[in-house]
XYZ file of C-alpha atoms in Angstrom:
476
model
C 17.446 46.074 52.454
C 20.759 45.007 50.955
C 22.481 47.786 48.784
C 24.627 45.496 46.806
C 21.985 42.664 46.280
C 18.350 43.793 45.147
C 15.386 41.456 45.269
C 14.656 42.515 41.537
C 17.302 42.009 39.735
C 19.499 45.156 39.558
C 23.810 45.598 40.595
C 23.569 47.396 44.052
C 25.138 50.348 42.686
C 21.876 51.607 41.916
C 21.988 51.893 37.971
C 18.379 50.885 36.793
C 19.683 50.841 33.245
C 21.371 47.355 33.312
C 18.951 45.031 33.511
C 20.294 41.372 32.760
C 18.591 40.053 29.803
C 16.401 41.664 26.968
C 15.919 45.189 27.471
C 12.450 45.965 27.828
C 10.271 48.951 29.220
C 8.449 47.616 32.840
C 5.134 48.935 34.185
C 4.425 50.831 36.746
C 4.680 49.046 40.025
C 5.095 48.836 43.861
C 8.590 48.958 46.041
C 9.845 45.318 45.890
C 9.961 45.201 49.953
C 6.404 46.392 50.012
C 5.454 42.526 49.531
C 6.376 38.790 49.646
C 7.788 37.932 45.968
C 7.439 34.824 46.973
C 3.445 34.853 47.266
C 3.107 36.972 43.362
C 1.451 35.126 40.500
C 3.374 35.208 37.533
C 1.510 37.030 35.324
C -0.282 35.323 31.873
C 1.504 36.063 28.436
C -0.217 38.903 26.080
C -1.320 36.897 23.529
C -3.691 39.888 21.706
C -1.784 41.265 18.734
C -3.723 43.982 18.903
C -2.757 45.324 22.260
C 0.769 45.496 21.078
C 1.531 49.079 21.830
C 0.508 48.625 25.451
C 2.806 48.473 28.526
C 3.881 44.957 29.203
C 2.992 43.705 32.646
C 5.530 44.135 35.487
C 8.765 41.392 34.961
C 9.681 39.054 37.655
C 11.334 40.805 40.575
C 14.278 37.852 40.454
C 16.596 37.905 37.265
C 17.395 35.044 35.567
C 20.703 35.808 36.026
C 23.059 35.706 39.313
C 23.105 38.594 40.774
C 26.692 40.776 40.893
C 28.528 39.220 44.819
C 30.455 42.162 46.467
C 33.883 42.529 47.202
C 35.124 40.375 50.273
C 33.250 36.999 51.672
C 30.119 37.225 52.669
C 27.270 34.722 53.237
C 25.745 33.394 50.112
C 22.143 34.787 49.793
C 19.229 32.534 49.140
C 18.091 32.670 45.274
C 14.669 31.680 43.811
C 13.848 29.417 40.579
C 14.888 30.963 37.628
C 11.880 32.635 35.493
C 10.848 31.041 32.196
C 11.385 32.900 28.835
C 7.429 34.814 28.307
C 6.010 32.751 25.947
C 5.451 33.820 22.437
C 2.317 35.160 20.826
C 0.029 33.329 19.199
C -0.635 33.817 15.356
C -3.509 34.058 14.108
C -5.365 31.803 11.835
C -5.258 33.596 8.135
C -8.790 34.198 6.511
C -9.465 31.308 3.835
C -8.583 32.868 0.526
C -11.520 33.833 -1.137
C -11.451 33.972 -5.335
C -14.655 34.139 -8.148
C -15.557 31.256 -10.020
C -13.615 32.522 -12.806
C -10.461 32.211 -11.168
C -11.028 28.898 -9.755
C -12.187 27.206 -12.701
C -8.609 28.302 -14.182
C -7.334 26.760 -11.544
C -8.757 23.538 -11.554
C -5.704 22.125 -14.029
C -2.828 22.738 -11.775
C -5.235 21.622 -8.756
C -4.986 18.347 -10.968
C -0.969 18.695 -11.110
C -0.669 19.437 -7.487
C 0.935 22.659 -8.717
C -1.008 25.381 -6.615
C -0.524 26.602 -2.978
C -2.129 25.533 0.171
C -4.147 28.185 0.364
C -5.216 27.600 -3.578
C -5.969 24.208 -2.624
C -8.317 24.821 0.111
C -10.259 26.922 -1.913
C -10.426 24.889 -5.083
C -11.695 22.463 -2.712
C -13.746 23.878 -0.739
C -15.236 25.593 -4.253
C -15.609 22.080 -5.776
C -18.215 20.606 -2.774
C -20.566 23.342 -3.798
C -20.292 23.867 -7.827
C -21.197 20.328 -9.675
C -19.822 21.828 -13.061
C -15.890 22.201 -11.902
C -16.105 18.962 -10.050
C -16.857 17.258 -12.964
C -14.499 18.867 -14.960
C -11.521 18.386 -11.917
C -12.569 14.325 -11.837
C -11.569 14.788 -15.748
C -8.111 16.316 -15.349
C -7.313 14.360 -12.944
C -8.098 11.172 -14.888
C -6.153 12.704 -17.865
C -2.919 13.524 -15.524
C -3.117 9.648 -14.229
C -2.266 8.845 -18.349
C 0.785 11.192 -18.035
C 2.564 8.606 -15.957
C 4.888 6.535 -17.534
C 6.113 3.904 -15.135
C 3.264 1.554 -16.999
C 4.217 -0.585 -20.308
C 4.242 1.230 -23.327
C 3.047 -1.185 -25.164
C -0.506 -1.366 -26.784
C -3.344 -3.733 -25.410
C -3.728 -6.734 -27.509
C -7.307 -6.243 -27.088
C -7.236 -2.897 -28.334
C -6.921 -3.290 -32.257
C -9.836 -6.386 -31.972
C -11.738 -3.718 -29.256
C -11.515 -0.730 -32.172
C -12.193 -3.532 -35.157
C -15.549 -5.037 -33.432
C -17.029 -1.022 -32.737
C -16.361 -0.037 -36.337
C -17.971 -3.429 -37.369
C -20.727 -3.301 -35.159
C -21.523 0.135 -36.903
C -20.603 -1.089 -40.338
C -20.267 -4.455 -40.972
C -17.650 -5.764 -43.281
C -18.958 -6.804 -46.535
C -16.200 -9.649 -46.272
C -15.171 -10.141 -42.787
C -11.826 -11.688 -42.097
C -12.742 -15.785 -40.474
C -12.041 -16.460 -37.120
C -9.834 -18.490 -37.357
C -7.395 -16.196 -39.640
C -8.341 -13.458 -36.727
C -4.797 -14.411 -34.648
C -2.570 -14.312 -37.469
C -4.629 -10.981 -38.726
C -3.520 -9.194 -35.146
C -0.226 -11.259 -34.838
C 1.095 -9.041 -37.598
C -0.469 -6.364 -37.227
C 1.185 -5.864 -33.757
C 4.559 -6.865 -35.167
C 4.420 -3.875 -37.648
C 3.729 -1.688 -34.903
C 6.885 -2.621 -33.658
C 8.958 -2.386 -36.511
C 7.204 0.668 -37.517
C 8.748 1.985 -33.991
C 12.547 0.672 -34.196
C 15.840 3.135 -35.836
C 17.579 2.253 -38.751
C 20.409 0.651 -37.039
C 18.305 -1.770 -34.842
C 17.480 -3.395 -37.481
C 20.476 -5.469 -37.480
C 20.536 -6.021 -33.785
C 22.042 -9.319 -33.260
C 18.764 -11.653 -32.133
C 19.038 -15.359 -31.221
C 16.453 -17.831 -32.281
C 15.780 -20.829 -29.934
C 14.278 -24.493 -30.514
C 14.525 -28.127 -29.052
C 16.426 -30.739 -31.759
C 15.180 -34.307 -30.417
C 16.824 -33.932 -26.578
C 18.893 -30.977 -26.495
C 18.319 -27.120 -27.648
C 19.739 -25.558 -30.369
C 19.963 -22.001 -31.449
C 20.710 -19.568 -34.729
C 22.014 -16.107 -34.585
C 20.955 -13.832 -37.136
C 19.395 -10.146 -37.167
C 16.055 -8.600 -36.907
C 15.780 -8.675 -40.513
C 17.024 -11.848 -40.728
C 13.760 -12.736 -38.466
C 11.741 -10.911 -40.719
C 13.081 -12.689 -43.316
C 12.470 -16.126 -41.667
C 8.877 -15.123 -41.074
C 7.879 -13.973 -44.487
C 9.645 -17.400 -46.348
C 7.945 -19.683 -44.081
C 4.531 -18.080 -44.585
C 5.378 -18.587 -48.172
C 4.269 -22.218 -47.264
C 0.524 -20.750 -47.325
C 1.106 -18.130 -49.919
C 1.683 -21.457 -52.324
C -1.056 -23.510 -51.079
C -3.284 -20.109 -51.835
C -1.743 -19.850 -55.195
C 0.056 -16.815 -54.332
C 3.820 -15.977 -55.220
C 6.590 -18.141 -53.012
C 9.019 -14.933 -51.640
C 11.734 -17.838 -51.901
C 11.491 -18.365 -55.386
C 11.532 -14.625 -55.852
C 14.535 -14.600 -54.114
C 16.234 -17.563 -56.209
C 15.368 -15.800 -59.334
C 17.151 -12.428 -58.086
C 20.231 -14.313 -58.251
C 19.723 -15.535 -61.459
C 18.260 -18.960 -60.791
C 14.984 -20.259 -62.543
C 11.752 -19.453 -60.543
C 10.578 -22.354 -58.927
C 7.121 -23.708 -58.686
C 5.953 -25.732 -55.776
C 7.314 -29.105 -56.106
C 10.129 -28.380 -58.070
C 13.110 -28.225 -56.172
C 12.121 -25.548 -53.711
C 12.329 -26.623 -50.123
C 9.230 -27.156 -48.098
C 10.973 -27.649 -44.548
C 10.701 -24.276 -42.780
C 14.168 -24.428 -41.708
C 15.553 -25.294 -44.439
C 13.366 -22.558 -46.584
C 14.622 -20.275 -44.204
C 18.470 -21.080 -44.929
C 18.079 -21.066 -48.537
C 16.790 -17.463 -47.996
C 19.317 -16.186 -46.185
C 21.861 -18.179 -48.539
C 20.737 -16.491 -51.744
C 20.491 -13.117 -50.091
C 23.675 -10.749 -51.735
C 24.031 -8.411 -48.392
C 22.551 -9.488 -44.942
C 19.061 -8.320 -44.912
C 17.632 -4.952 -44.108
C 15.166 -3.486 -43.150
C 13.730 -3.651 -46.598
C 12.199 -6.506 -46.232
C 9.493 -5.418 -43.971
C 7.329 -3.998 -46.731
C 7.439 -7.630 -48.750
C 6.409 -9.044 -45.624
C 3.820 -6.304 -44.826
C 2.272 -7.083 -48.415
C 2.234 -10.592 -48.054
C 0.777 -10.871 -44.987
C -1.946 -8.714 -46.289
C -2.351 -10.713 -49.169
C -2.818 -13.768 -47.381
C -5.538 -12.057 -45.065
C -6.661 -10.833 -47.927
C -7.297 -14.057 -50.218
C -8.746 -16.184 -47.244
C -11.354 -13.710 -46.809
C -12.795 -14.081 -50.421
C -11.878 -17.990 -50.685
C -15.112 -18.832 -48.445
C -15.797 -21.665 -45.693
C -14.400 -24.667 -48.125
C -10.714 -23.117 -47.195
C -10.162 -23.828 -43.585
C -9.614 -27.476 -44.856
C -7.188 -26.616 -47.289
C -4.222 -28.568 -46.732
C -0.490 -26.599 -46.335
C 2.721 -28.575 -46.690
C 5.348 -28.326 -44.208
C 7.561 -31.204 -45.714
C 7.267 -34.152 -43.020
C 3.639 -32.955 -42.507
C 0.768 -30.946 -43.276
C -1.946 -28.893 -41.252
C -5.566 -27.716 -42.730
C -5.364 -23.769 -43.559
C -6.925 -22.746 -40.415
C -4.129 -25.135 -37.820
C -1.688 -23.712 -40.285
C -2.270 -19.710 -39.810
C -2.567 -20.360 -36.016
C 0.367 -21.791 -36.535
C 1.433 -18.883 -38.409
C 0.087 -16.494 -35.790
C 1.979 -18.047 -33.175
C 5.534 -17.869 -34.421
C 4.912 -14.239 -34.671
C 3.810 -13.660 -31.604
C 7.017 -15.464 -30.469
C 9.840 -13.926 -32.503
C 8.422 -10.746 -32.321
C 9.199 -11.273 -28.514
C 12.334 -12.014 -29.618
C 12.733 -9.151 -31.578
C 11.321 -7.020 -28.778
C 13.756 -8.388 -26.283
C 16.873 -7.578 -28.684
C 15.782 -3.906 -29.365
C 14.502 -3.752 -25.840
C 10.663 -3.035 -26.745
C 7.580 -3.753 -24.444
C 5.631 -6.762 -26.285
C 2.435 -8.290 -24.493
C 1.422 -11.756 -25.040
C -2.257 -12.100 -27.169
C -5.317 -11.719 -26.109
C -7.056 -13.916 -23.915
C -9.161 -15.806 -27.008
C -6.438 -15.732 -29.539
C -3.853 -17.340 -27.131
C -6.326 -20.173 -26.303
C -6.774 -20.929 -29.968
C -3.335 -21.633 -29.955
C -2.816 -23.465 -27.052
C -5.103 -26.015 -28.195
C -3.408 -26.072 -31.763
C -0.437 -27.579 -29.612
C -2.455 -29.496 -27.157
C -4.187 -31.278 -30.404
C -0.422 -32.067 -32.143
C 0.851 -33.089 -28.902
C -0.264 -37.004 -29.474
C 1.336 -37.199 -32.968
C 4.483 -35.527 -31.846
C 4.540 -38.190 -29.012
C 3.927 -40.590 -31.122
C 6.886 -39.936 -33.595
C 9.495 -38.915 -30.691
C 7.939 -42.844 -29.573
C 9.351 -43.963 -33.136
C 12.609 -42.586 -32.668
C 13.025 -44.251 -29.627
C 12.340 -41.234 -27.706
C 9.915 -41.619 -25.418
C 8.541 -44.732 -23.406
C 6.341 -47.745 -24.742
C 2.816 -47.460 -25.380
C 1.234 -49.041 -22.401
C -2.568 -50.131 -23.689
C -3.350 -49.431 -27.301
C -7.198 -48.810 -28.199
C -9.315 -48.416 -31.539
C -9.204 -45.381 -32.838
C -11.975 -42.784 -31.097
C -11.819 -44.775 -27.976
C -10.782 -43.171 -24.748
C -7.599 -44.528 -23.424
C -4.776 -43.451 -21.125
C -4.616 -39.734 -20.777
C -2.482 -37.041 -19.171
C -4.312 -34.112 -17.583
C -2.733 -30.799 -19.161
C -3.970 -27.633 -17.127
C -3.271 -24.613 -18.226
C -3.572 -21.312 -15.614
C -3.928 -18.058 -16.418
C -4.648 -15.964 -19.419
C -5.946 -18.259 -22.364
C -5.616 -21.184 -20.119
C -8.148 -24.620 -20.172
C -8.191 -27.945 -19.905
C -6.722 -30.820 -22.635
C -6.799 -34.322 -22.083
C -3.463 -35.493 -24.189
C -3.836 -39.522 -25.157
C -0.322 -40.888 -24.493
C -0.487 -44.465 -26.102
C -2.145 -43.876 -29.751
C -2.571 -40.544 -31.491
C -5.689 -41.795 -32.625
C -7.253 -42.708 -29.283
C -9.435 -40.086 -27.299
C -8.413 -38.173 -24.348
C -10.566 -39.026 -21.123
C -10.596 -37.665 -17.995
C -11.852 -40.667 -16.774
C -8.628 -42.314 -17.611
C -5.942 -39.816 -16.677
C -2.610 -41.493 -15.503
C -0.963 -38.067 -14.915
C -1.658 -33.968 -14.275
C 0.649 -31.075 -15.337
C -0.300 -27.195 -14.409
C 1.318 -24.674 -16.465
C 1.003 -21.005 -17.281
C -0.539 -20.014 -20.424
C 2.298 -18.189 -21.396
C 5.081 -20.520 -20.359
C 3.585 -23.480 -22.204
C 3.957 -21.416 -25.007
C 7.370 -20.487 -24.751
C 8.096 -24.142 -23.849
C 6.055 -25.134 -27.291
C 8.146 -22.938 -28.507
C 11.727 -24.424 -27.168
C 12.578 -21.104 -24.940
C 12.096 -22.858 -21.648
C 13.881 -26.515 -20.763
C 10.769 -29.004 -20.347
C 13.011 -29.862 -17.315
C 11.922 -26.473 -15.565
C 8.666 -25.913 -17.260
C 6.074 -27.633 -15.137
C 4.812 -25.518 -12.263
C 3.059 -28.669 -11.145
C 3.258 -32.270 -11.368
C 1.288 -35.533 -10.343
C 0.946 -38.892 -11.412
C 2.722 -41.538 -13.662
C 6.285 -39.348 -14.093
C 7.003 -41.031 -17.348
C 4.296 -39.987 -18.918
C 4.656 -36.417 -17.531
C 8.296 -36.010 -19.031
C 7.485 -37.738 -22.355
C 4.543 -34.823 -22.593
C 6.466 -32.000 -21.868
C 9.515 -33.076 -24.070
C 6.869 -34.025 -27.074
C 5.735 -30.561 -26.528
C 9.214 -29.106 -26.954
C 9.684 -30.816 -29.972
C 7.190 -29.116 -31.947
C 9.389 -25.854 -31.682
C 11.779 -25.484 -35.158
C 13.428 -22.739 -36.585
């Protein structure tokens, strides 16, 4: 046997003591020429924590280092494999965490939160397969964090107000309930105040554009948010009159020290030109003062066609160059506030949902119904194309196929050649699919009738003299 180069590892100058690696205490064991290395096991890792404090089994006789090479050449010596590192021990598995009802049940809200630890977890868990009471009670706070969330619109449902109205009127009916057909413009402004209820001081006059079509081309009118207000509340003065109510323009002529005016006499009828009177006799630029007028008046309207009875939907409400029955004319009502308070919304930068389902069909077939006189008069004008085969007035004639998708959507058969003739499906030249909503904002001259159609078949005259007619009945 070599004295420089041992078979196990150690310098031959015989110090045991430097082992090359970790230092570690060996076992007891035989001479390492007693046996072939070569034909040894290696030995399995310890894995038993509990065994730590017993002698580690005997190391590898070859190092895992080179061994030291003497002085002088010599012949290189043959070298084995190098050993792998022992492996380490195994932890064990930790005992599930066990904790009394008490403590879990307190738990159970920041198990909802995701707040508590793994081993908290498992437990709650585990505790909520066997005890029906805190499962319950977890389904609930974890429900109630889901409404914490806020990447969701703020805004209200627009079913909510007519969801809380029909419970409390299911329990206690109204002793004079508000008509259906008043119902829109009821939650129209009702969702508007909510809004301006919401807004600062200052947005108030945020700068806000109003949009509408002027024969072929649009037009638009800058004002403020209480200039829209403003607009609004004088153009609903058109049905405060025909209810016998006070005109808010004539109020406002008399604060600057003109006569008050009576319908008829002298006071404008045309909504856009009731609406620049207003803002003409106005001292300052309105403020947000004039949302408690409005509020009032729109309550008073609500108000008085709830105690006029059934003979009131026919009422008849000048608009200047024409007049709608009471009930056309507060859909009419409830649709330009839906519409500029989305415009108000989109200048202060406010989530505002389009109506409910029933209140938006109402008034999509208000416009659907005008459509034929509106064609009609654009035909007058020189407009829109020749009638093509007039009938008697009832009879089905030529028709165009209006299809409206989506929320509050239908079907409308629009006569094109008389606005007295009936619309047939039976003799449709044409078909037009739009969105609920973006016939609406095309009614109300926010959308080009150029763009508005989603889809189109048929006689393409009568398809663009629709959607322009449809344009036109947007105004200031």
């Amino acid at each position: 046997m070599s004295t420089n180069d041992d078979a196990d590892g150690r310098e031959g100058n015989g110090r045991e003591d430097e082992v090359q690696g970790p230092r570690r205490i060996p076992g007891p064991r035989a001479a390492a020429d007693d046996f072939d290395l070569d034909a040894v096991p290696l030995p399995a890792p310890r894995t038993d924590p509990t065994q730590q404090g017993a002698p580690e089994p005997e190391a590898e006789p070859e190092s895992t280092a080179e061994p030291a090479v003497p002085a002088g050449p010599t012949e290189p010596t043959e070298r084995t494999a190098p050993m792998a590192p022992p492996a380490a021990p195994a932890l064990a598995t930790p005992p599930a965490l066990v904790l009394p009802h008490r403590v879990l049940k307190s738990l159970l809200g920041a198990w909802a939160l995701a707040a508590c630890s793994a081993e908290e977890t498992e437990a709650v868990e585990a505790h909520l397969t066997e005890c029906a009471a805190c499962a319950d009670e977890a389904l609930r706070l974890r429900d109630a964090v889901g409404l914490l969330h806020t990447d969701g619109s703020l805004d209200l449902d627009p079913m909510l107000r007519s969801r809380v109205l029909d419970a409390c009127l299911s329990r206690r009916p109204a002793k004079i309930p508000v008509p259906d057909w008043a119902a829109p413009y009821d939650a129209e402004t009702a969702r508007l105040d909510a809004l301006l209820r919401d807004i600062g001081g200052s947005e108030w006059h945020a700068p806000v554009r109003l949009k509408w079509f002027e024969r072929e081309r649009a037009v638009n009118r800058k004002t403020t948010v209480a200039g829209v207000i403003g607009h609004l509340m004088t153009v609903d003065g058109l049905v405060s009159t025909a209810l016998g109510l006070d005109d808010p323009l004539g109020n406002a002529t008399a604060e600057r020290g003109g006569s008050r005016s009576a319908p008829g006499s002298g006071v404008p009828l045309s909504p856009g030109a009731r609406t620049e009177a207003y803002w003409s006799a106005a001292r300052r630029p309105p403020t947000r003062a004039v949302r408690e007028p409005w509020r009032q008046q729109s309550h008073a309207l609500i108000r008085t066609v709830s105690f006029a009875g059934r003979g009131a939907a026919e009422l008849s409400v000048s608009y200047g160059d024409f007049a709608l029955p009471l009930q056309d004319s507060m859909l009419d009502r409830a649709f330009e506030c839906w519409v500029h308070g989305g415009d108000i919304a989109n200048a202060v930068d406010y989530p505002y949902e389009a109506p409910s389902a029933a209140h938006l069909h109402r008034m999509i077939d208000l416009a659907a119904r005008l459509l034929p006189a509106a064609l009609a008069g654009r035909r007058r004008a020189g407009l829109a194309g020749p009638a093509r085969h007039l009938v008697t007035a009832g009879s089905p004639g030529r028709s165009l196929h209006l299809e409206i998708e989506g929320s509050g959507g239908g079907n409308w058969y629009i006569a094109l050649d008389s606005p007295a003739a009936l619309g047939s499906p039976a003799h449709a030249v044409a078909q037009v699919a739009l969105d609920g909503a973006e016939f609406c904002q095309l009614v109300a001259g926010h959308v080009s009738p150029v763009e508005a159609a989603a889809g189109q078949e048929g006689d393409r005259e009568a398809i663009r003299d629709v959607l322009f007619a449809a344009a036109s009945l947007s105004r200031l």
